[in-house]
Amino acid sequence: NKKDAAFYAEYGLNYFKIGDYTKSIDIWNRIFELDAKNVGALNSIGTAFMMKNQVDDAIVLFKKAIELDPENQLAKNNLAWAIGEQQKMKK
């Protein structure tokens, strides 16, 4: 049976919900084998990086999501969140 991007999105979300962010990132990265420009996966992985306090990594992904889909409000919101957290960490 062929697994699609939606399968991996949901599968990764299950691990995200229980706090296993590393596993969710690994699973969501499989989406790029199917769809190299999947903005949803970029947002999801970026959010998992935020939960792991890897803010700089998250910012890179959110910016890439916006490059691919400039109208993506979720990516814009996530980027604003990440930049806000980055600024707090510098204080």
N, CA, C and O of each residue as an XYZ file, in Angstrom:
364
protein
N       0.841     -1.194      0.000
C       0.000      0.000      0.000
C       0.879      1.247      0.000
O       1.852      1.336      0.748
N       0.532      2.178     -0.824
C       1.331      3.402     -1.017
C       0.955      4.442      0.025
O      -0.216      4.785      0.188
N       1.963      4.936      0.726
C       1.718      5.974      1.720
C       1.893      7.330      1.040
O       2.862      7.554      0.314
N       0.934      8.235      1.288
C       0.998      9.553      0.673
C       1.352     10.619      1.711
O       1.534     10.320      2.891
N       1.444     11.854      1.251
C       1.822     12.965      2.131
C       0.844     13.103      3.296
O       1.253     13.389      4.422
N      -0.429     12.903      3.032
C      -1.435     13.019      4.095
C      -1.207     11.969      5.181
O      -1.379     12.252      6.367
N      -0.826     10.771      4.781
C      -0.526      9.718      5.750
C       0.614     10.162      6.668
O       0.502     10.084      7.891
N       1.710     10.626      6.067
C       2.864     11.036      6.867
C       2.566     12.270      7.720
O       3.086     12.401      8.828
N       1.730     13.173      7.205
C       1.347     14.347      7.991
C       0.630     13.916      9.266
O       0.936     14.403     10.355
N      -0.321     13.006      9.125
C      -1.085     12.525     10.281
C      -0.219     11.676     11.212
O      -0.295     11.804     12.434
N       0.588     10.824     10.631
C       1.484      9.951     11.402
C       2.439     10.796     12.247
O       2.632     10.522     13.431
N       3.027     11.811     11.644
C       3.928     12.692     12.382
C       3.216     13.461     13.481
O       3.776     13.698     14.550
N       1.972     13.850     13.209
C       1.189     14.583     14.195
C       0.946     13.749     15.455
O       0.917     14.285     16.563
N       0.775     12.457     15.284
C       0.584     11.584     16.448
C       1.786     11.669     17.393
O       1.612     11.749     18.609
N       2.978     11.652     16.852
C       4.179     11.759     17.680
C       4.333     13.168     18.249
O       4.787     13.340     19.380
N       3.954     14.168     17.465
C       4.011     15.551     17.948
C       3.126     15.711     19.180
O       3.522     16.341     20.160
N       1.924     15.137     19.122
C       0.959     15.274     20.221
C       1.457     14.655     21.520
O       1.077     15.104     22.602
N       2.300     13.634     21.430
C       2.817     13.013     22.665
C       4.183     13.575     23.048
O       4.824     13.091     23.981
N       4.622     14.605     22.314
C       5.856     15.291     22.689
C       7.128     14.697     22.123
O       8.222     15.096     22.522
N       7.011     13.748     21.199
C       8.209     13.175     20.574
C       8.483     13.962     19.282
O       8.196     13.509     18.173
N       9.048     15.152     19.478
C       9.232     16.077     18.358
C      10.274     15.576     17.364
O      10.143     15.806     16.161
N      11.291     14.906     17.845
C      12.320     14.378     16.951
C      11.722     13.343     16.006
O      12.004     13.355     14.808
N      10.902     12.452     16.540
C      10.256     11.424     15.710
C       9.292     12.071     14.714
O       9.222     11.658     13.556
N       8.557     13.078     15.163
C       7.628     13.730     14.243
C       8.390     14.408     13.102
O       7.939     14.365     11.958
N       9.528     15.027     13.389
C      10.350     15.655     12.348
C      10.828     14.600     11.357
O      10.769     14.809     10.145
N      11.295     13.480     11.867
C      11.761     12.400     10.988
C      10.653     11.939     10.044
O      10.887     11.726      8.855
N       9.467     11.790     10.578
C       8.334     11.331      9.763
C       7.938     12.403      8.752
O       7.732     12.104      7.576
N       7.830     13.648      9.207
C       7.417     14.716      8.291
C       8.437     14.931      7.186
O       8.064     15.339      6.086
N       9.710     14.671      7.446
C      10.722     14.806      6.401
C      10.471     13.835      5.241
O      10.898     14.092      4.115
N       9.786     12.733      5.510
C       9.468     11.774      4.440
C       8.523     12.382      3.400
O       8.496     11.944      2.250
N       7.760     13.379      3.805
C       6.833     14.035      2.878
C       7.598     14.646      1.714
O       7.099     14.667      0.589
N       8.813     15.147      1.975
C       9.585     15.803      0.919
C      10.039     14.835     -0.168
O      10.360     15.258     -1.279
N      10.069     13.539      0.140
C      10.359     12.542     -0.885
C       9.204     12.454     -1.893
O       9.399     12.077     -3.049
N       8.013     12.806     -1.436
C       6.816     12.759     -2.272
C       6.486     14.112     -2.886
O       5.979     14.196     -4.005
N       6.783     15.166     -2.136
C       6.434     16.527     -2.560
C       7.476     17.483     -1.989
O       7.395     17.892     -0.831
N       8.451     17.830     -2.815
C       9.590     18.639     -2.361
C       9.203     20.052     -1.928
O       9.985     20.736     -1.268
N       8.004     20.489     -2.294
C       7.584     21.856     -1.970
C       6.357     21.875     -1.067
O       5.501     22.749     -1.201
N       6.268     20.933     -0.163
C       5.104     20.817      0.704
C       5.196     21.839      1.844
O       5.960     21.664      2.794
N       4.414     22.890      1.728
C       4.436     23.981      2.704
C       3.918     23.510      4.069
O       4.407     23.956      5.107
N       2.952     22.629      4.066
C       2.425     22.103      5.335
C       3.503     21.390      6.132
O       3.589     21.547      7.350
N       4.321     20.609      5.449
C       5.406     19.903      6.137
C       6.430     20.887      6.679
O       6.945     20.707      7.783
N       6.725     21.921      5.913
C       7.666     22.941      6.395
C       7.144     23.591      7.673
O       7.893     23.771      8.633
N       5.865     23.940      7.685
C       5.260     24.537      8.885
C       5.287     23.570     10.059
O       5.605     23.957     11.183
N       4.956     22.321      9.796
C       4.926     21.329     10.874
C       6.308     21.095     11.468
O       6.475     21.078     12.688
N       7.286     20.917     10.603
C       8.648     20.675     11.088
C       9.157     21.917     11.831
O       9.807     21.806     12.871
N       8.858     23.084     11.290
C       9.254     24.311     11.980
C       8.645     24.404     13.367
O       9.314     24.813     14.316
N       7.389     24.030     13.489
C       6.725     24.053     14.795
C       7.375     23.058     15.756
O       7.554     23.358     16.937
N       7.722     21.890     15.256
C       8.406     20.908     16.100
C       9.769     21.449     16.548
O      10.171     21.255     17.696
N      10.473     22.124     15.642
C      11.738     22.754     16.033
C      11.505     23.793     17.120
O      12.314     23.912     18.040
N      10.420     24.543     17.030
C      10.106     25.519     18.080
C       9.916     24.826     19.421
O      10.380     25.317     20.450
N       9.243     23.700     19.409
C       9.012     22.973     20.661
C      10.312     22.436     21.248
O      10.409     22.215     22.455
N      11.310     22.228     20.391
C      12.623     21.754     20.838
C      13.580     22.921     21.127
O      14.765     22.708     21.384
N      13.059     24.144     21.083
C      13.856     25.363     21.271
C      14.958     25.519     20.232
O      16.004     26.102     20.517
N      14.731     25.002     19.033
C      15.645     25.186     17.912
C      15.052     26.281     17.023
O      14.643     26.039     15.887
N      15.022     27.485     17.580
C      14.323     28.601     16.963
C      14.934     28.982     15.617
O      14.207     29.246     14.660
N      16.249     29.012     15.538
C      16.897     29.401     14.278
C      16.537     28.435     13.147
O      16.296     28.859     12.016
N      16.502     27.143     13.455
C      16.115     26.144     12.452
C      14.666     26.364     12.014
O      14.339     26.251     10.833
N      13.812     26.675     12.974
C      12.398     26.911     12.672
C      12.240     28.122     11.751
O      11.456     28.087     10.803
N      12.977     29.176     12.031
C      12.881     30.394     11.215
C      13.233     30.097      9.763
O      12.564     30.580      8.849
N      14.273     29.310      9.548
C      14.667     28.944      8.184
C      13.506     28.258      7.463
O      13.218     28.568      6.307
N      12.851     27.337      8.141
C      11.750     26.597      7.508
C      10.530     27.474      7.262
O       9.890     27.367      6.216
N      10.203     28.338      8.214
C       9.052     29.215      8.021
C       9.299     30.183      6.858
O       8.388     30.469      6.081
N      10.521     30.679      6.746
C      10.848     31.568      5.624
C      10.747     30.824      4.291
O      10.271     31.375      3.298
N      11.193     29.582      4.279
C      11.098     28.783      3.048
C       9.634     28.552      2.672
O       9.273     28.600      1.497
N       8.795     28.301      3.681
C       7.366     28.102      3.424
C       6.763     29.358      2.800
O       5.949     29.266      1.880
N       7.157     30.524      3.294
C       6.634     31.790      2.765
C       7.153     32.032      1.343
O       6.428     32.558      0.499
N       8.393     31.652      1.083
C       8.925     31.775     -0.283
C       8.097     30.942     -1.262
O       7.801     31.388     -2.371
N       7.731     29.741     -0.848
C       6.958     28.848     -1.715
C       5.500     29.279     -1.845
O       4.878     29.098     -2.891
N       4.968     29.852     -0.767
C       3.562     30.273     -0.749
C       3.454     31.603      0.008
O       3.157     31.616      1.202
N       3.694     32.718     -0.689
C       3.718     34.030     -0.036
C       2.421     34.427      0.673
O       2.432     35.318      1.522
N       1.330     33.793      0.342
C       0.048     34.124      0.969
C      -0.276     33.225      2.165
O      -1.351     33.350      2.752
N       0.629     32.328      2.528
C       0.355     31.362      3.596
C       0.393     32.058      4.955
O       1.462     32.354      5.488
N      -0.790     32.311      5.499
C      -0.891     33.049      6.757
C      -0.306     32.262      7.932
O       0.289     32.849      8.836
N      -0.471     30.950      7.923
C       0.085     30.145      9.008
C       1.604     30.297      9.071
O       2.174     30.457     10.151
N       2.250     30.246      7.915
C       3.708     30.411      7.881
C       4.106     31.797      8.370
O       5.096     31.943      9.086
N       3.340     32.814      7.986
C       3.626     34.177      8.449
C       3.477     34.285      9.958
O       4.312     34.890     10.630
N       2.412     33.696     10.487
C       2.196     33.715     11.941
C       3.305     32.967     12.665
O       3.810     33.424     13.690
N       3.679     31.806     12.121
C       4.740     31.018     12.744
C       6.067     31.755     12.722
O       6.822     31.706     13.693
N       6.356     32.439     11.623
C       7.596     33.205     11.533
C       7.611     34.320     12.571
O       8.627     34.538     13.231
N       6.503     35.020     12.719
C       6.411     36.086     13.722
C       6.625     35.522     15.127
O       7.322     36.126     15.943
N       6.031     34.380     15.402
C       6.198     33.705     16.700
C       7.675     33.367     16.920
O       8.227     33.634     17.988
N       8.303     32.785     15.911
C       9.699     32.365     16.039
C      10.626     33.556     16.239
O      11.539     33.506     17.063
N      10.396     34.618     15.491
C      11.237     35.812     15.644
C      11.043     36.416     17.028
O      12.003     36.870     17.652
N       9.809     36.423     17.507
C       9.543     36.909     18.867
C      10.285     36.098     19.917
O      10.855     36.660     20.853
N      10.279     34.785     19.766
C      10.996     33.917     20.711
C      12.506     34.128     20.599
O      13.216     34.108     21.605
N      12.990     34.327     19.384
C      14.415     34.558     19.167
C      14.852     35.841     19.891
O      15.907     35.884     20.523
N      14.030     36.868     19.786
C      14.354     38.136     20.442
C      14.341     38.000     21.958
O      15.178     38.596     22.636
N      13.409     37.230     22.498
C      13.365     36.988     23.948
C      14.630     36.274     24.417
O      15.146     36.555     25.499
N      15.122     35.351     23.595
C      16.301     34.578     23.978
C      17.567     35.437     23.985
O      18.529     35.130     24.689
N      17.559     36.504     23.204
C      18.731     37.379     23.115
C      18.811     38.362     24.277
O      19.854     38.972     24.511
N      17.698     38.514     25.009
C      17.664     39.468     26.128
C      18.350     38.909     27.355
O      18.413     39.579     28.386
